[in-house]
Amino acid sequence: MDGSGVEDTAADNKRSSQAGAMSAQADVGTPKRTKDIISKYGFSFKKSLGQNFLIDQNILRKIVSAAELDESKGALEIGPGIGALTQQLAQAAGRVTAVEIDNRLIPILRDVLADAPNVHVEHGDVLKLDLEALIAEQFAGLSGVSVVANLPYYVTTPILMKLLEEKLPLQHIVVMIQKEVAERMAAKPGGKEYGSLSIAVQYYCVPELVCIVPHTVFIPQPNVDSAVIKLTVRDKPPVDVADEAHFFRTVQACFAQRRKTIANNLTAFVGKAHRESLGPLLVSCGIDPSRRGETLSLAEYALLSRALLDAGLPEA
Ligand code: SAM
């Protein structure tokens, strides 16, 4: 795909299987099998790539079941590691494409997934790949595609924002992420978790926390607990926004300093010269200027952005 792609075709899989590969029957995501694979290949974890492999079949089943897959559906996995989740996805979906950045894992995946001809492994950085093209190429003819992944924590938000902002044709995004990030994504107005991430995610999706996951189900164990979150991608946003870029800039501006009122935060956004007009503008939207950004709903942000746009604010 990107020139660095390693095709892991069914033929490759067969060859590698015939070459005496480790049996692909046993579940990869168990403590013993994971340790065996790691020691067989002399694999060493790279903390910088967020490598924490899942070793709990129960959690793996929960992730796969939340994605509502069947033979007519495709699964795009980001960061397959040694294939614990990939193996389960291969059984649940019609086709699986797994994007892995670490080239040391490609031969391991080829070996471990030798008996799964419906899996394609793409070597690359998910943040740099043309995912629209990859989805079109890999999942043509299927009735829907979902992203299912145990995400590398160091890039969770950039990956999710890429999936959402590129408006990829996805049904669900079911991902294991840091618990605090999952809680922020699903947060409702009024709490300290609610912020620009909640609004961005809820603009594109309906979030649902699937389960909280203790750090003990990974090798190596991360320092924090995790959660599985299911994002059902909306056909269209729940609010009518005139200019998406302006809407998100308005949201960012209102959270610039969480302790400040929206009137104060917006003054920095529109410039001091327009300070006086902000009060009436907010009131015309039914928003008390002394409220804080964390209390405004998506609908109120949409109204506010539209009123600012109508007033030509901020000036270009
Ligand atoms: N799916 C496996 C599991 O559940 O056991 C591994 C999950 S591990 C948390 C994250 C994986 O993402 C690692 O295999 C890591 O090498 C890979 N990764 C990290 N950054 C990536 C990127 N930018 N693009 C693709 N894969 C990436």
XYZ file of C-alpha atoms and ligand atoms in Angstrom:
343
model
C 0.000 0.000 0.000
C 2.533 2.606 1.104
C 5.499 0.975 -0.521
C 6.629 -0.530 2.757
C 3.705 -2.945 2.842
C 4.363 -6.614 3.408
C 1.750 -8.741 1.764
C 0.774 -11.680 3.924
C -1.218 -13.626 1.398
C -2.833 -17.014 1.825
C 0.027 -18.457 -0.252
C 2.559 -16.922 2.114
C 0.637 -18.349 5.009
C 0.656 -21.842 3.494
C 4.359 -21.710 2.744
C 5.165 -20.586 6.241
C 2.894 -23.293 7.636
C 4.603 -25.980 5.559
C 7.966 -24.722 6.758
C 7.127 -26.114 10.169
C 5.447 -23.159 11.773
C 4.073 -23.297 15.272
C 0.529 -24.673 15.301
C -1.988 -21.876 14.787
C -4.748 -23.851 16.482
C -3.993 -22.958 20.081
C -5.165 -19.595 21.378
C -2.396 -16.999 21.179
C -3.840 -14.784 23.911
C -2.965 -16.924 26.930
C -0.039 -16.407 29.319
C 1.679 -19.638 28.297
C 1.310 -19.359 24.520
C 2.324 -15.700 24.536
C 5.447 -16.475 26.575
C 6.241 -19.420 24.264
C 5.954 -17.263 21.131
C 8.039 -14.478 22.647
C 10.779 -16.861 23.633
C 10.667 -18.814 20.347
C 11.340 -15.641 18.360
C 13.495 -13.900 20.956
C 11.064 -10.975 20.803
C 11.727 -8.013 23.092
C 8.970 -5.502 23.878
C 9.307 -1.901 22.758
C 7.703 0.363 25.300
C 7.927 3.217 22.802
C 5.471 1.350 20.541
C 2.945 0.729 23.326
C 3.459 -3.036 23.201
C 1.266 -4.641 25.876
C -0.098 -7.938 24.629
C -3.442 -9.344 25.798
C -3.357 -12.724 27.529
C -6.997 -13.135 28.563
C -9.401 -15.044 26.326
C -12.409 -13.695 28.167
C -11.508 -10.072 27.394
C -10.659 -10.974 23.803
C -14.102 -12.566 23.409
C -15.780 -9.472 24.854
C -13.962 -7.199 22.381
C -14.857 -9.373 19.398
C -18.472 -9.797 20.456
C -18.936 -6.023 20.912
C -17.927 -5.512 17.265
C -21.009 -7.433 15.996
C -19.056 -9.189 13.266
C -20.144 -11.985 10.973
C -18.955 -13.514 7.711
C -20.259 -10.606 5.676
C -18.225 -8.042 7.649
C -14.616 -6.894 7.643
C -12.424 -6.054 10.621
C -9.574 -3.571 10.462
C -7.170 -4.186 13.334
C -4.565 -1.627 14.351
C -1.489 -3.083 16.035
C -1.967 -6.879 15.960
C 1.160 -7.587 18.057
C 1.607 -11.370 17.944
C -1.963 -11.926 16.770
C -4.008 -12.667 19.918
C -6.964 -10.567 18.790
C -6.336 -11.114 15.073
C -6.819 -14.849 15.523
C -10.221 -14.332 17.169
C -11.255 -11.758 14.569
C -10.375 -14.185 11.775
C -12.966 -16.595 13.181
C -15.671 -13.953 13.587
C -15.305 -11.819 10.431
C -15.266 -12.487 6.702
C -11.960 -10.714 6.295
C -9.375 -9.130 8.594
C -6.708 -6.588 7.748
C -4.188 -5.902 10.483
C -1.810 -2.924 10.322
C 1.410 -3.391 12.309
C 4.271 -0.886 12.514
C 6.919 -3.183 14.017
C 8.644 -5.151 11.255
C 9.930 -7.716 13.792
C 6.324 -8.828 14.312
C 5.537 -9.465 10.631
C 7.184 -12.927 10.375
C 5.717 -13.894 13.752
C 2.227 -12.932 12.588
C 2.745 -14.842 9.345
C 3.628 -17.901 11.351
C 0.989 -17.612 14.068
C -1.790 -16.854 11.576
C -0.718 -19.527 9.102
C -4.127 -21.202 9.248
C -6.115 -18.010 8.753
C -6.318 -17.322 5.003
C -8.798 -14.467 5.503
C -6.164 -12.329 7.263
C -4.001 -9.751 5.511
C -1.154 -8.153 7.441
C -0.118 -4.686 6.348
C 3.247 -3.433 7.530
C 3.037 0.286 8.193
C 2.268 3.161 10.503
C -1.504 3.523 10.747
C -1.122 7.282 11.113
C 0.589 7.493 7.713
C -1.459 4.974 5.731
C -4.191 5.910 3.300
C -6.893 4.064 5.223
C -9.666 4.931 2.807
C -7.754 3.211 0.008
C -6.814 0.273 2.252
C -10.448 -0.257 3.270
C -11.660 -0.012 -0.328
C -9.014 -2.482 -1.473
C -9.313 -5.007 1.344
C -13.008 -5.035 2.114
C -14.662 -4.625 -1.295
C -17.936 -6.545 -1.496
C -18.417 -6.866 2.257
C -21.471 -5.400 3.967
C -19.615 -3.343 6.572
C -16.249 -2.693 8.194
C -15.360 -2.078 11.833
C -12.110 -1.171 13.528
C -11.303 -3.569 16.351
C -8.075 -3.098 18.286
C -6.102 -3.050 21.477
C -4.559 0.317 20.705
C -1.022 1.459 21.527
C -1.691 3.966 24.326
C 0.888 6.528 23.242
C -1.108 7.320 20.086
C -4.704 6.487 21.031
C -6.158 9.941 20.449
C -4.362 10.693 17.143
C -5.441 7.283 15.799
C -9.081 7.733 16.820
C -9.209 11.304 15.521
C -7.777 10.130 12.190
C -10.455 7.404 11.936
C -13.206 9.924 12.717
C -12.022 13.031 10.880
C -11.322 11.130 7.662
C -14.970 10.020 7.786
C -14.014 6.458 6.928
C -16.863 4.092 6.065
C -16.895 2.340 9.454
C -19.772 0.795 11.405
C -18.147 0.408 14.820
C -14.841 1.213 16.435
C -14.251 -1.169 19.324
C -10.996 -0.424 21.068
C -9.108 -1.130 24.245
C -7.702 2.138 25.516
C -6.585 3.728 28.752
C -9.528 3.799 31.202
C -9.330 7.565 31.782
C -9.409 8.270 28.045
C -12.440 5.994 27.587
C -14.229 7.805 30.401
C -13.467 11.176 28.802
C -14.822 9.978 25.453
C -18.109 8.799 26.966
C -18.502 11.717 29.442
C -21.682 13.770 29.584
C -21.710 17.566 30.175
C -21.199 18.708 33.746
C -18.354 16.499 34.938
C -14.606 16.983 35.011
C -14.073 14.251 32.396
C -16.180 16.141 29.823
C -14.047 18.100 27.370
C -13.166 18.662 23.732
C -12.401 14.937 23.268
C -15.902 13.985 24.513
C -17.454 16.463 22.092
C -15.353 15.366 19.110
C -16.101 11.677 19.726
C -19.817 12.237 20.383
C -20.150 14.422 17.294
C -19.125 11.460 15.134
C -20.220 8.476 17.252
C -22.394 7.062 19.997
C -19.964 5.860 22.705
C -20.592 2.943 25.042
C -18.210 1.620 27.711
C -18.046 -2.156 27.261
C -15.895 -3.121 30.249
C -13.092 -2.011 32.521
C -9.966 -4.132 32.201
C -7.351 -4.594 34.945
C -3.694 -4.142 34.033
C -3.015 -7.778 34.989
C -4.329 -9.162 31.671
C -1.375 -7.890 29.638
C 2.241 -8.883 29.115
C 4.032 -6.682 30.067
C 1.588 -5.029 32.461
C 0.928 -1.325 31.829
C 0.880 1.067 34.802
C -2.762 1.967 34.292
C -6.096 0.195 33.975
C -7.801 -0.003 30.606
C -11.296 -0.054 29.213
C -12.961 -1.355 26.096
C -15.066 1.295 24.420
C -17.471 0.781 21.536
C -18.082 3.743 19.250
C -20.985 3.314 16.865
C -20.328 5.650 13.975
C -23.277 7.952 13.243
C -24.711 8.280 9.717
C -24.805 12.011 10.326
C -23.877 14.275 13.238
C -26.552 14.797 15.921
C -26.346 18.591 15.563
C -26.451 20.907 12.599
C -23.058 22.588 12.280
C -22.458 25.239 9.645
C -18.661 24.944 9.574
C -17.042 21.934 11.296
C -13.596 23.513 11.599
C -15.096 26.607 13.240
C -17.253 24.458 15.527
C -14.228 22.518 16.817
C -12.161 25.708 17.191
C -14.994 27.187 19.284
C -15.083 24.083 21.482
C -11.282 24.163 21.947
C -11.468 27.855 22.818
C -14.113 27.304 25.503
C -11.917 24.680 27.169
C -8.686 26.685 26.830
C -8.681 27.327 30.578
C -11.163 25.031 32.290
C -11.602 27.207 35.374
C -12.523 30.283 33.334
C -16.053 31.155 32.219
C -16.930 30.774 28.551
C -17.148 34.562 28.253
C -13.533 34.852 29.398
C -12.256 31.997 27.278
C -14.105 33.324 24.230
C -12.595 36.787 24.708
C -9.186 35.277 24.021
C -10.696 33.570 20.945
C -12.443 36.552 19.343
C -10.145 39.319 20.587
C -10.636 41.971 23.278
C -12.162 44.398 20.774
C -15.241 42.149 20.604
C -15.503 41.474 24.315
C -18.647 43.596 24.769
C -20.578 41.778 22.074
C -19.947 38.350 23.607
C -22.429 38.710 26.483
C -25.465 39.494 24.277
C -24.347 36.894 21.736
C -24.217 34.173 24.402
C -27.548 35.245 25.846
C -29.105 35.136 22.360
C -28.067 31.455 22.274
C -29.691 30.875 25.677
C -26.267 30.430 27.291
C -25.396 32.198 30.552
C -21.956 33.850 29.956
C -20.816 32.841 33.447
C -21.070 29.131 32.652
C -17.957 27.018 32.102
C -17.130 25.091 28.935
C -17.685 21.756 30.645
C -21.416 22.470 31.133
C -22.319 23.110 27.481
C -23.971 20.371 25.436
C -23.116 19.557 21.827
C -26.280 21.374 20.734
C -25.258 24.501 22.649
C -21.790 24.456 21.091
C -23.403 24.165 17.645
C -25.633 27.182 18.380
C -22.706 29.171 19.739
C -20.464 28.419 16.765
C -23.238 29.457 14.362
C -23.848 32.729 16.232
C -20.125 33.535 16.222
C -19.934 32.768 12.506
C -22.949 34.982 11.818
C -21.179 37.762 13.726
C -18.005 37.166 11.676
C -16.022 36.016 14.724
C -13.209 35.458 15.089
C -12.181 37.830 12.324
C -9.956 36.188 9.737
N -3.255 -6.532 19.449
C -2.192 -7.038 20.273
C -2.767 -7.579 21.567
O -3.881 -7.187 21.910
O -2.106 -8.379 22.216
C -1.131 -5.985 20.552
C -1.631 -4.674 21.115
S -0.345 -3.585 21.633
C -1.231 -2.674 22.885
C -0.239 -2.334 20.366
C 0.343 -2.783 19.037
O 0.325 -1.662 18.145
C 1.797 -3.248 19.065
O 1.907 -4.440 18.333
C 2.572 -2.122 18.378
O 3.749 -2.548 17.734
C 1.540 -1.592 17.399
N 1.701 -0.185 16.988
C 2.207 0.837 17.705
N 2.159 1.991 17.018
C 1.585 1.690 15.809
C 1.281 2.458 14.655
N 1.518 3.784 14.612
N 0.731 1.841 13.582
C 0.476 0.481 13.631
N 0.752 -0.287 14.706
C 1.292 0.294 15.784
